CSV table of C-alpha atoms and ligand atoms in Angstrom, one decimal:
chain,number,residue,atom,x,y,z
F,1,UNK,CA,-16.1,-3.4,-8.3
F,2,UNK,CA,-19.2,-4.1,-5.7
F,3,UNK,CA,-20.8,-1.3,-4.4
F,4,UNK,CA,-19.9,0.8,-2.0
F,5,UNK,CA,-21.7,0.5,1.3
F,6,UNK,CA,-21.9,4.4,1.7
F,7,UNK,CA,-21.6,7.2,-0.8
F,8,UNK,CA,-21.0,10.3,0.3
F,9,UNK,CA,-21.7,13.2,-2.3
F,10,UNK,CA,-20.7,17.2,-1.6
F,11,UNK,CA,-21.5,16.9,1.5
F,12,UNK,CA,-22.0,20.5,3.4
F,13,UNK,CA,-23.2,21.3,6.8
F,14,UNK,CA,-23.0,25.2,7.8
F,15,UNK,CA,-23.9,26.7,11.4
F,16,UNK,CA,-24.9,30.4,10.5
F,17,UNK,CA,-21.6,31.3,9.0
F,18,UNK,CA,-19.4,28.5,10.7
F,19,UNK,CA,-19.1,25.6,7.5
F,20,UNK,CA,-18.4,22.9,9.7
F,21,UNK,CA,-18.1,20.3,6.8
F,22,UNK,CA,-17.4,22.0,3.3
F,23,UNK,CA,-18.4,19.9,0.1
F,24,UNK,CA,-16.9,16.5,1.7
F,25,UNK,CA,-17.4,13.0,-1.1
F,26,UNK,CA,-15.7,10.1,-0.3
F,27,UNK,CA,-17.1,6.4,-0.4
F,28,UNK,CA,-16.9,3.1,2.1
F,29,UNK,CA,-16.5,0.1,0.9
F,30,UNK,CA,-18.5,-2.9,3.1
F,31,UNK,CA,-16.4,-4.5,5.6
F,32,UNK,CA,-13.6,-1.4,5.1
F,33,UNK,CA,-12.4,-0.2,9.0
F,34,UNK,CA,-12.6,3.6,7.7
F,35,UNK,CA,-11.4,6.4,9.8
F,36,UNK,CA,-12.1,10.7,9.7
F,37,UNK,CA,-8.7,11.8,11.0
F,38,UNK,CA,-8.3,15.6,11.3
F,39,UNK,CA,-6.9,18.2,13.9
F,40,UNK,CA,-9.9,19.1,16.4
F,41,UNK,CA,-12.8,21.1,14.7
F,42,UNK,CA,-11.9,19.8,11.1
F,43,UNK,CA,-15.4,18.3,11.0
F,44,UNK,CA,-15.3,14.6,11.8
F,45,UNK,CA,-17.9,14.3,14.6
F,46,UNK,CA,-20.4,16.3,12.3
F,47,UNK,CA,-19.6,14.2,9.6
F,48,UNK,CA,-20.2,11.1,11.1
F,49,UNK,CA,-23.7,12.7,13.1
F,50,UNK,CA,-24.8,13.6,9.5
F,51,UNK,CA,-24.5,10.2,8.2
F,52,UNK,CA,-26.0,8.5,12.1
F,53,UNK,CA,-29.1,11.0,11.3
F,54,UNK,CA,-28.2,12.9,14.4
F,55,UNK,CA,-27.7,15.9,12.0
F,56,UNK,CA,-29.4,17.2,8.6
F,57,UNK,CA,-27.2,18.3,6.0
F,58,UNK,CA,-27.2,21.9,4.2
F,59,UNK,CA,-26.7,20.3,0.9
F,60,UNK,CA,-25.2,17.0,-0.5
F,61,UNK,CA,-26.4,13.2,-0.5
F,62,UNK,CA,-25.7,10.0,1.7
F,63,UNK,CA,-26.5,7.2,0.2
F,64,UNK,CA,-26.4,3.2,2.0
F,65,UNK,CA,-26.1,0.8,0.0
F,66,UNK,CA,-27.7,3.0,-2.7
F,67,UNK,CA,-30.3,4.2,-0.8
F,68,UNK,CA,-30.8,8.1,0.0
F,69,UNK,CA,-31.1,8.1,3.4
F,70,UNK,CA,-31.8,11.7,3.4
F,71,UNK,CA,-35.5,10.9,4.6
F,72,UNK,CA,-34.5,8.2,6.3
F,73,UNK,CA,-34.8,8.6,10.2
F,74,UNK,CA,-32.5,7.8,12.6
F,75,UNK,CA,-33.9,5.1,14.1
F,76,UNK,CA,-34.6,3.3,10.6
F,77,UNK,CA,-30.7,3.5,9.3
F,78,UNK,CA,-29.1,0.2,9.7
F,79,UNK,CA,-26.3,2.1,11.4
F,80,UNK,CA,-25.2,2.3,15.3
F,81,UNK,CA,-23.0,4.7,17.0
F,82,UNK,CA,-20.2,4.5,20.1
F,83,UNK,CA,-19.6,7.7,21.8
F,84,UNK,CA,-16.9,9.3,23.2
F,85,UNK,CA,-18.2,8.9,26.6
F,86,UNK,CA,-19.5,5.9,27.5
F,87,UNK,CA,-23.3,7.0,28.0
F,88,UNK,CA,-24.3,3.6,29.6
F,89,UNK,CA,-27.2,3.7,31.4
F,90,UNK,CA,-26.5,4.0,35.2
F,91,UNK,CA,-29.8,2.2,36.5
F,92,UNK,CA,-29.5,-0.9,34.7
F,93,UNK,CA,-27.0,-3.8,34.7
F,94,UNK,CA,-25.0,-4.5,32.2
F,95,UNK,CA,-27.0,-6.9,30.6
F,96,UNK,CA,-29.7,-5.2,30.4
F,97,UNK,CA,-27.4,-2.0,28.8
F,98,UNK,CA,-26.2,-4.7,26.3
F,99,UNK,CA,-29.9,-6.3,25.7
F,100,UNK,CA,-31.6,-2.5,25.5
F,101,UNK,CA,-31.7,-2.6,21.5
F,102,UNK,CA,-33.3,-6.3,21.4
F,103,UNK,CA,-35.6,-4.9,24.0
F,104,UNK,CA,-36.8,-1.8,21.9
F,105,UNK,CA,-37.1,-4.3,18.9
F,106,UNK,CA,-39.4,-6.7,21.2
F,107,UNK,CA,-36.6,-9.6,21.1
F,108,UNK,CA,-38.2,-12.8,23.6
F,109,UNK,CA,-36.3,-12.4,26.9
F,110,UNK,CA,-35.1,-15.8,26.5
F,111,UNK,CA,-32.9,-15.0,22.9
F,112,UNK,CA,-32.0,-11.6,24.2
F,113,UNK,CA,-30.1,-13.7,27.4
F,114,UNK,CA,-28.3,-15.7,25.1
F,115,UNK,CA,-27.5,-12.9,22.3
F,116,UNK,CA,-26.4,-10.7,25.3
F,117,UNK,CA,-23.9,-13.6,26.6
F,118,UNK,CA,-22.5,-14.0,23.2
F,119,UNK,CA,-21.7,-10.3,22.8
F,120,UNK,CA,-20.6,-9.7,26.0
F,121,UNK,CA,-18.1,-12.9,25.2
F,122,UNK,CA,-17.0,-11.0,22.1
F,123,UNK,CA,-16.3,-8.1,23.5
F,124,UNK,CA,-14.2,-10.5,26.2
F,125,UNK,CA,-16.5,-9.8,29.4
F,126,UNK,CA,-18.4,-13.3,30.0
F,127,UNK,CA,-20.5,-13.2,32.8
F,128,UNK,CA,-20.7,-9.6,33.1
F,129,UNK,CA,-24.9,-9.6,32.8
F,130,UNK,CA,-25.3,-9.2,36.6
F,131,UNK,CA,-22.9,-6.2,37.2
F,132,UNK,CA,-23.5,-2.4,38.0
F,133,UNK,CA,-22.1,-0.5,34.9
F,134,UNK,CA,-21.0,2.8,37.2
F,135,UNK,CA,-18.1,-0.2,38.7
F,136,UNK,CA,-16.5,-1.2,35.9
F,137,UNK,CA,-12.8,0.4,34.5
F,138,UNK,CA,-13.2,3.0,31.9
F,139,UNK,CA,-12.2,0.4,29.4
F,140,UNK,CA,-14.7,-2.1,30.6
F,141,UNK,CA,-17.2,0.4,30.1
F,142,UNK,CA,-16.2,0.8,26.8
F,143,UNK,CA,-16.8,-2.8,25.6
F,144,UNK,CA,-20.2,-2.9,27.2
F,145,UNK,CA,-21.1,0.5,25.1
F,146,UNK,CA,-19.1,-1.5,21.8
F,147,UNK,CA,-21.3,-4.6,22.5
F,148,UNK,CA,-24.4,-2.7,23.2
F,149,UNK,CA,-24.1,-0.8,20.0
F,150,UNK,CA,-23.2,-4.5,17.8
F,151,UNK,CA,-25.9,-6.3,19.7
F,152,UNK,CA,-28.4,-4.7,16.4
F,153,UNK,CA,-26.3,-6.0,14.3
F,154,UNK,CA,-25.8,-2.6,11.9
F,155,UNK,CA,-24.2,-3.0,8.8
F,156,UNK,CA,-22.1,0.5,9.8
F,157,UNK,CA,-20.8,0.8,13.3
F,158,UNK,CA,-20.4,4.6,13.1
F,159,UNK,CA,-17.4,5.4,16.3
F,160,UNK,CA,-16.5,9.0,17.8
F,161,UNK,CA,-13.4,8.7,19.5
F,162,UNK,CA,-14.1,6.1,21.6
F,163,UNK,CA,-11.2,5.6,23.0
F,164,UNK,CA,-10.1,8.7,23.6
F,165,UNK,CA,-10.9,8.9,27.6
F,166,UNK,CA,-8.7,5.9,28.3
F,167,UNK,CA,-5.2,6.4,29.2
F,168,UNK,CA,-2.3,5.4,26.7
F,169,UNK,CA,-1.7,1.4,27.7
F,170,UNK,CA,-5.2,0.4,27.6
F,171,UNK,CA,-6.0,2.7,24.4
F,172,UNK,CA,-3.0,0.6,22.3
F,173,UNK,CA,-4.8,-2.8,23.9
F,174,UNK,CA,-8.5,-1.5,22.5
F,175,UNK,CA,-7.0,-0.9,19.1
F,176,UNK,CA,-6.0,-4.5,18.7
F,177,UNK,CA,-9.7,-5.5,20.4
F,178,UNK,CA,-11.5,-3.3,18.1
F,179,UNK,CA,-9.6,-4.7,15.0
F,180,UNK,CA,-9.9,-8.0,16.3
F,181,UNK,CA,-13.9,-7.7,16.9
F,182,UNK,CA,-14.2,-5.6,13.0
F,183,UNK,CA,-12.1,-8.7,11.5
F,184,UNK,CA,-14.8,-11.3,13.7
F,185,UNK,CA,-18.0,-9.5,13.0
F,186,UNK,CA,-17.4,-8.3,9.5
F,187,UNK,CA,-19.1,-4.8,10.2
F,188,UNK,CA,-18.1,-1.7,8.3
F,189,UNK,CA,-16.5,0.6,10.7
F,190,UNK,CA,-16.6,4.2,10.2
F,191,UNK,CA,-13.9,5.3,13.1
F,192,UNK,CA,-13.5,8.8,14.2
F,193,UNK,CA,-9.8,9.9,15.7
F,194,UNK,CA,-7.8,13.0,15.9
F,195,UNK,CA,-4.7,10.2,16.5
F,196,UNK,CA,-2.6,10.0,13.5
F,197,UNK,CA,-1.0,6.4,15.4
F,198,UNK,CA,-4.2,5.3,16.3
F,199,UNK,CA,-5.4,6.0,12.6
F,200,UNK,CA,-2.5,4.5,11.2
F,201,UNK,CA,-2.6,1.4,13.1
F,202,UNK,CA,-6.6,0.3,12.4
F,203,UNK,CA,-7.5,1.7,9.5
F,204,UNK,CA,-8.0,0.0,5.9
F,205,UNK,CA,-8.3,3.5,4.5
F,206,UNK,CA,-8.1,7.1,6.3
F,207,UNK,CA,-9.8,10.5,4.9
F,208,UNK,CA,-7.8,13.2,6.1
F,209,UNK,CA,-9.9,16.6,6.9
F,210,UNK,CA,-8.8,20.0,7.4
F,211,UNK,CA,-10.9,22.8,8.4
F,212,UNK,CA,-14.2,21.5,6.9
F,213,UNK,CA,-12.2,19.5,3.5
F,214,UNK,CA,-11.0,16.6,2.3
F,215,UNK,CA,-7.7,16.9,2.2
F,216,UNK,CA,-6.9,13.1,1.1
F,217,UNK,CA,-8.3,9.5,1.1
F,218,UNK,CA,-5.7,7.0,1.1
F,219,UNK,CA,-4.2,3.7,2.5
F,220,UNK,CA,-2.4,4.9,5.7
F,221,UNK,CA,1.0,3.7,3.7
F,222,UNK,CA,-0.4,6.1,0.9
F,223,UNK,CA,-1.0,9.1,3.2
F,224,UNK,CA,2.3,8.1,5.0
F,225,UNK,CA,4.7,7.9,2.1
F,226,UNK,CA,2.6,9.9,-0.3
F,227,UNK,CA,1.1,12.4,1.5
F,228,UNK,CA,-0.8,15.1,-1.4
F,229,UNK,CA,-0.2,18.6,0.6
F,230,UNK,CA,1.8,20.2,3.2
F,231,UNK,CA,-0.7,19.8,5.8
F,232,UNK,CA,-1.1,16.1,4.8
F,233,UNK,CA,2.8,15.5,5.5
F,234,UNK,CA,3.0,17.8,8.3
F,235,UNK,CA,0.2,15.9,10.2
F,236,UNK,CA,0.5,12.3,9.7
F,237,UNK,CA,4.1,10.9,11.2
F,238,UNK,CA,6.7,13.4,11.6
F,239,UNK,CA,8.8,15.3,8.8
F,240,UNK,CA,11.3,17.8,8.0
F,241,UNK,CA,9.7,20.4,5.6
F,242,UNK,CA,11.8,22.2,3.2
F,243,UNK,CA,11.1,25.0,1.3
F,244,UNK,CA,12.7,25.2,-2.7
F,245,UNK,CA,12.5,25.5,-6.4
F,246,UNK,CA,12.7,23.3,-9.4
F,247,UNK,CA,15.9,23.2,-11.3
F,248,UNK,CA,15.5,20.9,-14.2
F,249,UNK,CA,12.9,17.9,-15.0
F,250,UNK,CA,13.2,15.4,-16.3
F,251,UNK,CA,10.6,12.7,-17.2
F,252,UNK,CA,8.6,12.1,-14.4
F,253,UNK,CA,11.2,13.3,-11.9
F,254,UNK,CA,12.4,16.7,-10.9
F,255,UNK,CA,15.8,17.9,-9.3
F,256,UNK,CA,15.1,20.1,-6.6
F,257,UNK,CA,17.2,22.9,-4.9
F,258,UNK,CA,16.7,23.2,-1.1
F,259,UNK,CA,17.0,27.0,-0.4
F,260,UNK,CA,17.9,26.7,3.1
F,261,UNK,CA,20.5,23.8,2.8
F,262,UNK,CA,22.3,24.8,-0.5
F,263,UNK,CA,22.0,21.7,-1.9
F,264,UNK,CA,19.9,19.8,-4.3
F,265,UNK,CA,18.0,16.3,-4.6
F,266,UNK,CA,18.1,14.9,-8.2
F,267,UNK,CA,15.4,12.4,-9.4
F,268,UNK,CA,12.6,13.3,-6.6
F,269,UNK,CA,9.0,11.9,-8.0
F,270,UNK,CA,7.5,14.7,-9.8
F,271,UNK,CA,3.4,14.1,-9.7
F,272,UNK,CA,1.9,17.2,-9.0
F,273,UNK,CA,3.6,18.6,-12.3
F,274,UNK,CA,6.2,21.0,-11.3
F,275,UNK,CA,7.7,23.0,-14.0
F,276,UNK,CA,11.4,24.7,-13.8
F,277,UNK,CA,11.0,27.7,-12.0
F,278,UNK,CA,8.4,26.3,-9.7
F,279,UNK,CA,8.5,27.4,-5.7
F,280,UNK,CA,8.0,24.2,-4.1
F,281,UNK,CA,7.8,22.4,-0.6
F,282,UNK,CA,9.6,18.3,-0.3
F,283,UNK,CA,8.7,16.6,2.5
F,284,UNK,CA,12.0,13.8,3.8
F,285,UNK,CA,10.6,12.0,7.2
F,286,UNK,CA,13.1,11.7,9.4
F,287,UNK,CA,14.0,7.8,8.7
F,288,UNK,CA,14.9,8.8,5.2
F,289,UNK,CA,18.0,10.8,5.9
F,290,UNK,CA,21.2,9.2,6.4
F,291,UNK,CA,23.7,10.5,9.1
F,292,UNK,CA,27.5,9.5,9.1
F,293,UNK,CA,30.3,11.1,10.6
F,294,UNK,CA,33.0,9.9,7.6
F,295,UNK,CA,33.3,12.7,5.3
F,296,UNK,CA,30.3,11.4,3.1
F,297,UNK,CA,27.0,13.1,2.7
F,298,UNK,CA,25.1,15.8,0.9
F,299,UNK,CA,25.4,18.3,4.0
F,300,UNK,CA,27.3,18.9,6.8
F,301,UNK,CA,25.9,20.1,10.0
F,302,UNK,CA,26.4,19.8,13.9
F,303,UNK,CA,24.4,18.1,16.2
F,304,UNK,CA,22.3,20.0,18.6
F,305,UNK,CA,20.3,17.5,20.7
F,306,UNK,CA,20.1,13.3,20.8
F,307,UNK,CA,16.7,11.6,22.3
F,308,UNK,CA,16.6,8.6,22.7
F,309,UNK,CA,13.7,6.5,22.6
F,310,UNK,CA,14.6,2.7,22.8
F,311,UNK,CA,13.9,1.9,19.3
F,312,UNK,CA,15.3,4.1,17.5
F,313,UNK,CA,17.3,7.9,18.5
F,314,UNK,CA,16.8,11.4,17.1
F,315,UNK,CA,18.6,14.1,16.4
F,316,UNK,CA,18.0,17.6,15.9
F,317,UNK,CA,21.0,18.6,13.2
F,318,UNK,CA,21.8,22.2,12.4
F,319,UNK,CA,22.7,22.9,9.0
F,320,UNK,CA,23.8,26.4,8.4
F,321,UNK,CA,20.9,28.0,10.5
F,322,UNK,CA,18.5,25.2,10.1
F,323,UNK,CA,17.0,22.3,11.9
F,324,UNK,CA,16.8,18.5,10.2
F,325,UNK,CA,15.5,15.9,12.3
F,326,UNK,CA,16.9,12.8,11.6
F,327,UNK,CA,16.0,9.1,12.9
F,328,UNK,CA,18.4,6.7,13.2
F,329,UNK,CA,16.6,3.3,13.8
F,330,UNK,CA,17.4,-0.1,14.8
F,331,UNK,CA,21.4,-1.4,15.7
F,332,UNK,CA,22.2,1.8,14.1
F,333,UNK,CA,20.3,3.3,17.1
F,334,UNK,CA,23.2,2.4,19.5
F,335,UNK,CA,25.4,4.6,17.5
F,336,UNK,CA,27.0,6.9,19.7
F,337,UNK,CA,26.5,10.6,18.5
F,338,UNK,CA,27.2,13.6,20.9
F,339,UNK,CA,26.1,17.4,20.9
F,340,UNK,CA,28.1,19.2,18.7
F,341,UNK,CA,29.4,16.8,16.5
F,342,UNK,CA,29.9,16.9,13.1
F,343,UNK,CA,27.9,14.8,10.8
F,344,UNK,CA,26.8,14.2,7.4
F,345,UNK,CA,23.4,13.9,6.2
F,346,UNK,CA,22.7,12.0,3.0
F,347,UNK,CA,18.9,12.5,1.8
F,348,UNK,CA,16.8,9.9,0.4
F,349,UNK,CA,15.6,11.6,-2.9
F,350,UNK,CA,13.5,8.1,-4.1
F,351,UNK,CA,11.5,8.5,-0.7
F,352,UNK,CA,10.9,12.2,-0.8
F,353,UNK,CA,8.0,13.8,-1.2
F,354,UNK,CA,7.7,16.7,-3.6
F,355,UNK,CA,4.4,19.4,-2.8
F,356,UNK,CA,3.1,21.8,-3.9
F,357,UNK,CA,4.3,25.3,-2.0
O,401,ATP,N1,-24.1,22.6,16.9
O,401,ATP,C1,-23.2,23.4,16.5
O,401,ATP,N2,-23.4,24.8,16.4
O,401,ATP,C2,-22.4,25.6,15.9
O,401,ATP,N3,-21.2,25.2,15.5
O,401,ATP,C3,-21.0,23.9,15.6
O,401,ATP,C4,-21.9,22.9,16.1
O,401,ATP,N4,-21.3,21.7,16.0
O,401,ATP,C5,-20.1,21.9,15.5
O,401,ATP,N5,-19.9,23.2,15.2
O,401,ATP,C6,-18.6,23.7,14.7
O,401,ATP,O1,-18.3,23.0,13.5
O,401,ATP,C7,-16.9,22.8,13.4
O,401,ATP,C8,-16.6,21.3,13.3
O,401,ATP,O2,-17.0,20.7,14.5
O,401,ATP,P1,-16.8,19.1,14.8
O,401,ATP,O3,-17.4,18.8,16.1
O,401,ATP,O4,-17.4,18.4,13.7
O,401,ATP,O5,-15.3,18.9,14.8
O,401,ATP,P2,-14.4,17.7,15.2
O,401,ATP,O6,-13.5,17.4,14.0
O,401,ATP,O7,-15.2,16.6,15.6
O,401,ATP,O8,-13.5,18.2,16.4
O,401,ATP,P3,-12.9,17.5,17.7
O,401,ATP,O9,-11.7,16.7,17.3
O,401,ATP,O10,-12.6,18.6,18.6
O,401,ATP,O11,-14.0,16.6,18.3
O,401,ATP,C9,-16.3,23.5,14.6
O,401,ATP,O12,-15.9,24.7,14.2
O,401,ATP,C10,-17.4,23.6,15.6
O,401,ATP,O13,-17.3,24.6,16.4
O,402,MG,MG1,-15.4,15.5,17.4
């Protein structure tokens, strides 16, 4: 194993009573694209201001490249950060925006021209230098504050939901640009989201917080299919949530009875431990149900609503009282289901996810 790039050690920050970040460790490996994901006041921009220098912890250690940067001030930490607003400066072009870290570090004018035309190519805005930053597109804006910030070349390009101010079309296009530039440059990226897709869809690994904790660290296939708590399911992807107990186990599976659907799912991965007896909560996504109208299936129940959504449809299912949403993807998709029916719903027990209640 190399070393990580950053350790982060019980990490704490508390604002009189308020613990913003409670007793958070994780690590980052160099060259990872890393991402805080976490409902809005979970603690990801202090987390992330705490390791720029912007804030000083209450207790706990950050270490780069094992170095405490503790004493360490902000302007000595190989580390740069992207806002959520773009902060450029109004009064200068965008070249010099780009160029203003060279400047500070006394760069010769003539290198700065030609470092500042190769990150504004990176960032795909050639022959930008010239223009007034208050004209550009939102997204434009953007790149110039992304190229600005790489221009130092940090080893950790720290971001704070950078693209959260852009609307929907041209935030899915940044993802691929920012993954694109992270793969070309090589720089670690610590990436700050409350968007579980835009988490999903960038990140090597994701640390879910929740009110001031790590909740889990994990591949976002990990934290998809294997998510450790309720919350955990609940908040990445969707998910039908049922409440039950353990009937038997076996091994290093369980059978579980579903107390609202009377019915029970053999052979469910048993890792937290459940013993016979136990209350617990399984998590089934929505793709992991099967829906037929033959006179096969676990459950019956009737159909209350179908959405459509090009790829795939949904439907809300009522089983004696409750709701099961169900996804049925791909040709299947075209199936042609109506309000009221009658359908069977045939659970995926290999895929569900058993939790502690
Ligand atoms: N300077 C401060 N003084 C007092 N409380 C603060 C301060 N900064 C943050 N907090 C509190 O700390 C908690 C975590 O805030 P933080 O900004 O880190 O959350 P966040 O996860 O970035 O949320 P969001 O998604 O809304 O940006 C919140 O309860 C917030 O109110
Ligand atoms: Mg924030």
């Amino acid at each position: 194993m190399t070393e990580p790039i950053l350790s982060v050690t019980d990490l704490t920050k508390s604002y009189g009573r308020t613990v913003a970040v409670d007793d958070v460790s994780f690590e980052v490996e160099n060259g990872e694209f890393f991402s805080f994901l976490g409902p809005s006041g979970c603690g990801k921009t202090t987390t992330l201001r705490m390791i720029a220098g912007l804030e000083t912890p209450t207790s706990g250690s950050i270490e780069m490249n094992g170095e405490d940067l503790t004493a360490v001030p902000l302007h000595e930490r190989d580390v740069s950060m992207v806002f959520q607003t773009f902060a450029l400066f109004p009064n200068k072009t965008v070249g010099e925006n780009v160029g203003f870290g060279l400047k500070m570090d006394r760069v010769p004018k003539a290198e700065r021209r030609e470092r500042v035309a190769e990150y504004l190519d990176l960032v795909d805005m050639p022959g930008f230098e010239d223009r007034d930053p208050t004209n550009l597109s939102g997204g434009q804006q953007q790149r110039v504050a992304l190229a600005r910030a790489l221009i130092t070349e940090p080893s950790i390009l720290l971001l704070d939901e950078p693209l959260s101010s852009l609307d929907l079309k041209l935030r899915k296009n940044m993802r691929f640009e920012l993954k694109r530039i992270q793969d070309e440059l090589d720089t670690t990226f610590i990436y700050v989201t409350h968007d579980q897709d835009e988490a999903l869809s960038m990140s090597d690994r994701i640390m879910l917080l929740n009110a001031g904790e790590r909740e889990q660290v994990g591949t976002p296939q990990e934290l998809y299919s294997r998510p450790a708590s309720e919350f955990a399911a609940d908040f990445i992807g969707d998910t039908n949530l049922f409440r039950g107990a353990v009937a038997r186990t076996n091994g290093s599976t369980a059978s579980v009875e579903l107390r609202g659907l009377s019915t029970a799912l053999e052979s469910v991965r048993n890792p937290i431990g459940a013993r016979e007896g136990d209350s617990v909560v399984l998590s089934v996504r929505p793709e992991h149900i099967d829906v037929s109208t033959a006179s096969s299936g676990q459950v019956v129940g009737q159909v209350e609503t179908v959405t459509f959504y090009g790829n795939s449809t949904r439907l809300l299912v009522d089983v004696d009282g409750e709701r099961v949403l169900v996804e049925v993807g791909g040709r299947e998709g075209a199936v042609s289901l109506e309000r009221n029916q009658s359908v069977h719903l045939q659970f995926d027990s290999d895929r569900a996810a058993l939790l502690e209640a």
